[in-house]
Amino acid sequence: MLVNQEGVVLNQRHLFLKKLEIMFDKLIDFIISIGKEFLPYVIVEQWNEAIMLRCGKLQQKVLKPGIHFKIPFLDSVWEATIITQSLEMNPQSITTRNGRNVVVKAIIRFRIEDVKTYLTTISQPHDVLIDTTQGMIREIIEGMTFSEIYGMDSLLTKKVGIFVKRWGIKVERVTLTDLASINSLRIIQNKNMEQQHASFALPEMMN
């Protein structure tokens, strides 16, 4: 009994120390963020560009890599990575014009061309870019036959690039990394369902 009580005490002590550690980490993060607000300057890294808001209003100047002075508490700085990035999309199931079911997966390679537009016109830009690209992949493939899908990367890159330019994004390449027909799988599934249905229906017919 004593051993159990000691174990409970040790467990409670461990939980208390863990909570204390989390609170301490949050306090450190808060102090660091407040300390940054006191600084009269900001450093933009080589691979980034930034914009500045003064009292909530956008300033016209784009902050290039280097050191820039700001007014503590009145100026806030938003940064974005402008070098080439890539996003991998989840597989999506699409039906072609001639009724063939396919699963496609794509990667989009892009960079930020206009950081001011990018940071002020869309929220969650990576999600928006993925949703837009997947929507266009679906639209294009639904208007094609299966044999026409091969080699559509250039067309897809052009269409997505024109559409997302309004957000300050430059698309370098959209590539279909995986393409598979799922007709055979659905045929097998349908046959299995028919067999199961027949096995359930057999006793009823016998009755």
Short mmCIF file of C-alpha atoms in Angstrom, two decimals:
data_model
loop_
_atom_site.label_atom_id
_atom_site.label_comp_id
_atom_site.label_asym_id
_atom_site.label_seq_id
_atom_site.Cartn_x
_atom_site.Cartn_y
_atom_site.Cartn_z
CA MET A 1 0.00 0.00 0.00
CA LEU A 2 2.85 2.32 0.90
CA VAL A 3 4.54 1.56 -2.40
CA ASN A 4 1.39 2.51 -4.30
CA GLN A 5 1.09 5.81 -2.42
CA GLU A 6 4.73 6.64 -3.16
CA GLY A 7 4.12 5.86 -6.84
CA VAL A 8 1.13 8.23 -6.91
CA VAL A 9 3.14 10.98 -5.23
CA LEU A 10 6.00 10.54 -7.70
CA ASN A 11 3.58 10.61 -10.65
CA GLN A 12 1.91 13.80 -9.37
CA ARG A 13 5.33 15.38 -8.85
CA HIS A 14 6.33 14.45 -12.41
CA LEU A 15 3.11 15.98 -13.82
CA PHE A 16 3.66 19.14 -11.79
CA LEU A 17 7.23 19.51 -13.05
CA LYS A 18 6.05 18.91 -16.62
CA LYS A 19 3.40 21.64 -16.35
CA LEU A 20 5.97 23.94 -14.78
CA GLU A 21 8.36 23.29 -17.69
CA ILE A 22 5.63 24.09 -20.26
CA MET A 23 4.72 27.32 -18.43
CA PHE A 24 8.38 28.31 -18.28
CA ASP A 25 8.83 27.70 -22.04
CA LYS A 26 5.77 29.84 -22.80
CA LEU A 27 7.10 32.59 -20.53
CA ILE A 28 10.46 32.54 -22.34
CA ASP A 29 8.72 32.76 -25.74
CA PHE A 30 6.64 35.68 -24.49
CA ILE A 31 9.71 37.52 -23.17
CA ILE A 32 11.53 36.97 -26.46
CA SER A 33 8.57 38.28 -28.49
CA ILE A 34 8.28 41.36 -26.25
CA GLY A 35 12.04 41.86 -26.51
CA LYS A 36 11.81 41.88 -30.30
CA GLU A 37 9.18 44.61 -30.11
CA PHE A 38 11.62 46.78 -28.13
CA LEU A 39 14.29 46.45 -30.82
CA PRO A 40 14.55 49.48 -33.15
CA TYR A 41 15.61 47.29 -36.08
CA VAL A 42 14.81 44.05 -37.89
CA ILE A 43 17.10 41.78 -39.89
CA VAL A 44 15.69 40.21 -43.06
CA GLU A 45 17.49 37.01 -44.05
CA GLN A 46 19.05 36.47 -47.49
CA TRP A 47 16.26 34.11 -48.65
CA ASN A 48 13.41 36.36 -47.47
CA GLU A 49 11.72 39.64 -48.26
CA ALA A 50 9.34 41.52 -45.98
CA ILE A 51 6.74 44.24 -45.68
CA MET A 52 6.21 46.69 -42.84
CA LEU A 53 2.98 47.86 -41.26
CA ARG A 54 2.98 51.09 -39.27
CA CYS A 55 0.04 51.38 -36.88
CA GLY A 56 -1.62 48.69 -38.98
CA LYS A 57 -1.16 50.51 -42.30
CA LEU A 58 0.95 48.99 -45.07
CA GLN A 59 4.12 50.88 -45.96
CA GLN A 60 5.05 51.01 -49.64
CA LYS A 61 8.67 49.93 -49.29
CA VAL A 62 9.52 46.22 -49.60
CA LEU A 63 12.24 45.22 -47.15
CA LYS A 64 15.08 43.46 -48.93
CA PRO A 65 17.67 41.23 -47.19
CA GLY A 66 19.66 43.21 -44.64
CA ILE A 67 19.05 45.40 -41.59
CA HIS A 68 16.12 47.83 -41.46
CA PHE A 69 15.15 50.32 -38.76
CA LYS A 70 11.66 50.43 -37.28
CA ILE A 71 9.69 52.18 -34.57
CA PRO A 72 9.22 49.81 -31.60
CA PHE A 73 5.58 48.77 -30.96
CA LEU A 74 4.29 50.89 -33.88
CA ASP A 75 5.91 48.93 -36.71
CA SER A 76 5.32 45.25 -37.38
CA VAL A 77 7.19 43.24 -40.00
CA TRP A 78 5.89 40.30 -42.04
CA GLU A 79 8.40 38.11 -43.85
CA ALA A 80 8.05 35.53 -46.61
CA THR A 81 10.49 33.09 -48.22
CA ILE A 82 11.08 34.15 -51.83
CA ILE A 83 13.39 31.35 -53.02
CA THR A 84 12.04 28.33 -54.89
CA GLN A 85 9.80 26.03 -52.86
CA SER A 86 7.81 22.90 -53.66
CA LEU A 87 4.54 21.47 -52.39
CA GLU A 88 3.47 17.86 -52.72
CA MET A 89 -0.24 17.24 -53.17
CA ASN A 90 -2.32 14.32 -51.97
CA PRO A 91 -3.59 11.82 -54.57
CA GLN A 92 -6.98 12.64 -56.09
CA SER A 93 -9.42 10.44 -57.97
CA ILE A 94 -10.73 11.87 -61.27
CA THR A 95 -12.88 10.54 -64.11
CA THR A 96 -11.64 11.30 -67.65
CA ARG A 97 -13.83 12.40 -70.56
CA ASN A 98 -14.14 8.82 -71.80
CA GLY A 99 -15.22 7.54 -68.38
CA ARG A 100 -11.93 6.13 -67.15
CA ASN A 101 -11.18 6.48 -63.44
CA VAL A 102 -7.65 7.61 -62.59
CA VAL A 103 -5.68 8.58 -59.53
CA VAL A 104 -3.16 11.41 -59.96
CA LYS A 105 -0.59 13.00 -57.68
CA ALA A 106 1.34 16.19 -58.39
CA ILE A 107 4.10 18.46 -57.16
CA ILE A 108 4.14 22.21 -57.73
CA ARG A 109 7.40 24.17 -57.74
CA PHE A 110 7.07 27.92 -57.24
CA ARG A 111 8.61 31.10 -55.86
CA ILE A 112 7.35 34.43 -54.59
CA GLU A 113 7.63 37.14 -57.22
CA ASP A 114 5.74 39.98 -55.46
CA VAL A 115 6.01 39.66 -51.68
CA LYS A 116 3.68 42.58 -50.98
CA THR A 117 0.84 41.08 -53.02
CA TYR A 118 1.56 37.62 -51.64
CA LEU A 119 1.31 38.68 -48.00
CA THR A 120 -1.68 41.00 -48.32
CA THR A 121 -4.09 39.27 -50.73
CA ILE A 122 -4.38 35.66 -49.46
CA SER A 123 -4.46 33.83 -46.15
CA GLN A 124 -2.83 30.40 -45.76
CA PRO A 125 -1.14 30.70 -49.20
CA HIS A 126 0.17 27.12 -49.32
CA ASP A 127 -3.33 25.73 -48.80
CA VAL A 128 -4.73 28.09 -51.43
CA LEU A 129 -2.04 27.08 -53.91
CA ILE A 130 -2.68 23.36 -53.39
CA ASP A 131 -6.47 23.75 -53.65
CA THR A 132 -6.15 25.86 -56.81
CA THR A 133 -3.74 23.45 -58.49
CA GLN A 134 -5.80 20.37 -57.64
CA GLY A 135 -8.94 22.08 -58.92
CA MET A 136 -7.26 22.83 -62.25
CA ILE A 137 -5.87 19.30 -62.52
CA ARG A 138 -9.41 17.97 -62.10
CA GLU A 139 -10.85 20.44 -64.61
CA ILE A 140 -8.25 19.63 -67.28
CA ILE A 141 -8.31 15.84 -66.86
CA GLU A 142 -12.11 15.72 -66.91
CA GLY A 143 -11.91 17.21 -70.42
CA MET A 144 -9.31 14.71 -71.65
CA THR A 145 -9.12 11.04 -72.54
CA PHE A 146 -6.69 8.83 -70.62
CA SER A 147 -4.12 8.82 -73.43
CA GLU A 148 -4.13 12.63 -73.58
CA ILE A 149 -3.13 13.02 -69.92
CA TYR A 150 0.50 12.10 -70.58
CA GLY A 151 2.53 15.21 -71.30
CA MET A 152 0.00 17.64 -69.81
CA ASP A 153 2.58 19.12 -67.39
CA SER A 154 3.32 22.11 -69.65
CA LEU A 155 -0.36 22.93 -70.09
CA LEU A 156 -0.97 22.60 -66.37
CA THR A 157 2.02 24.79 -65.52
CA LYS A 158 0.82 27.50 -67.88
CA LYS A 159 -2.78 27.53 -66.62
CA VAL A 160 -1.91 27.45 -62.93
CA GLY A 161 0.81 30.07 -63.47
CA ILE A 162 -1.61 32.51 -65.13
CA PHE A 163 -4.20 32.04 -62.39
CA VAL A 164 -1.94 32.44 -59.32
CA LYS A 165 0.04 35.39 -60.71
CA ARG A 166 -2.62 37.65 -59.15
CA TRP A 167 -1.26 36.58 -55.73
CA GLY A 168 2.36 37.39 -56.51
CA ILE A 169 3.31 33.75 -57.13
CA LYS A 170 5.48 32.56 -60.01
CA VAL A 171 4.90 28.90 -60.92
CA GLU A 172 8.06 27.24 -62.22
CA ARG A 173 6.65 23.77 -62.84
CA VAL A 174 3.65 21.57 -62.07
CA THR A 175 4.54 17.89 -62.46
CA LEU A 176 2.30 14.84 -62.32
CA THR A 177 4.42 12.41 -60.31
CA ASP A 178 1.93 9.53 -60.24
CA LEU A 179 -0.81 8.48 -62.65
CA ALA A 180 -2.74 5.23 -62.33
CA SER A 181 -5.94 3.79 -63.72
CA ILE A 182 -8.29 2.34 -61.10
CA ASN A 183 -10.83 0.77 -63.45
CA SER A 184 -9.56 -2.74 -62.74
CA LEU A 185 -9.84 -2.18 -58.99
CA ARG A 186 -13.42 -0.94 -59.26
CA ILE A 187 -14.36 -3.85 -61.53
CA ILE A 188 -13.02 -6.30 -58.96
CA GLN A 189 -14.86 -4.48 -56.17
CA ASN A 190 -18.11 -4.55 -58.15
CA LYS A 191 -17.74 -8.28 -58.86
CA ASN A 192 -17.11 -8.97 -55.18
CA MET A 193 -20.18 -6.97 -54.23
CA GLU A 194 -22.27 -8.89 -56.78
CA GLN A 195 -21.00 -12.20 -55.39
CA GLN A 196 -21.79 -11.14 -51.83
CA HIS A 197 -25.24 -9.99 -52.89
CA ALA A 198 -25.84 -13.33 -54.64
CA SER A 199 -24.73 -15.29 -51.54
CA PHE A 200 -27.15 -13.30 -49.36
CA ALA A 201 -29.98 -13.67 -51.85
CA LEU A 202 -29.53 -17.47 -52.23
CA PRO A 203 -31.04 -18.48 -48.84
CA GLU A 204 -34.05 -16.22 -49.48
CA MET A 205 -34.67 -17.94 -52.83
CA MET A 206 -34.35 -21.34 -51.16
CA ASN A 207 -36.95 -20.34 -48.59
#
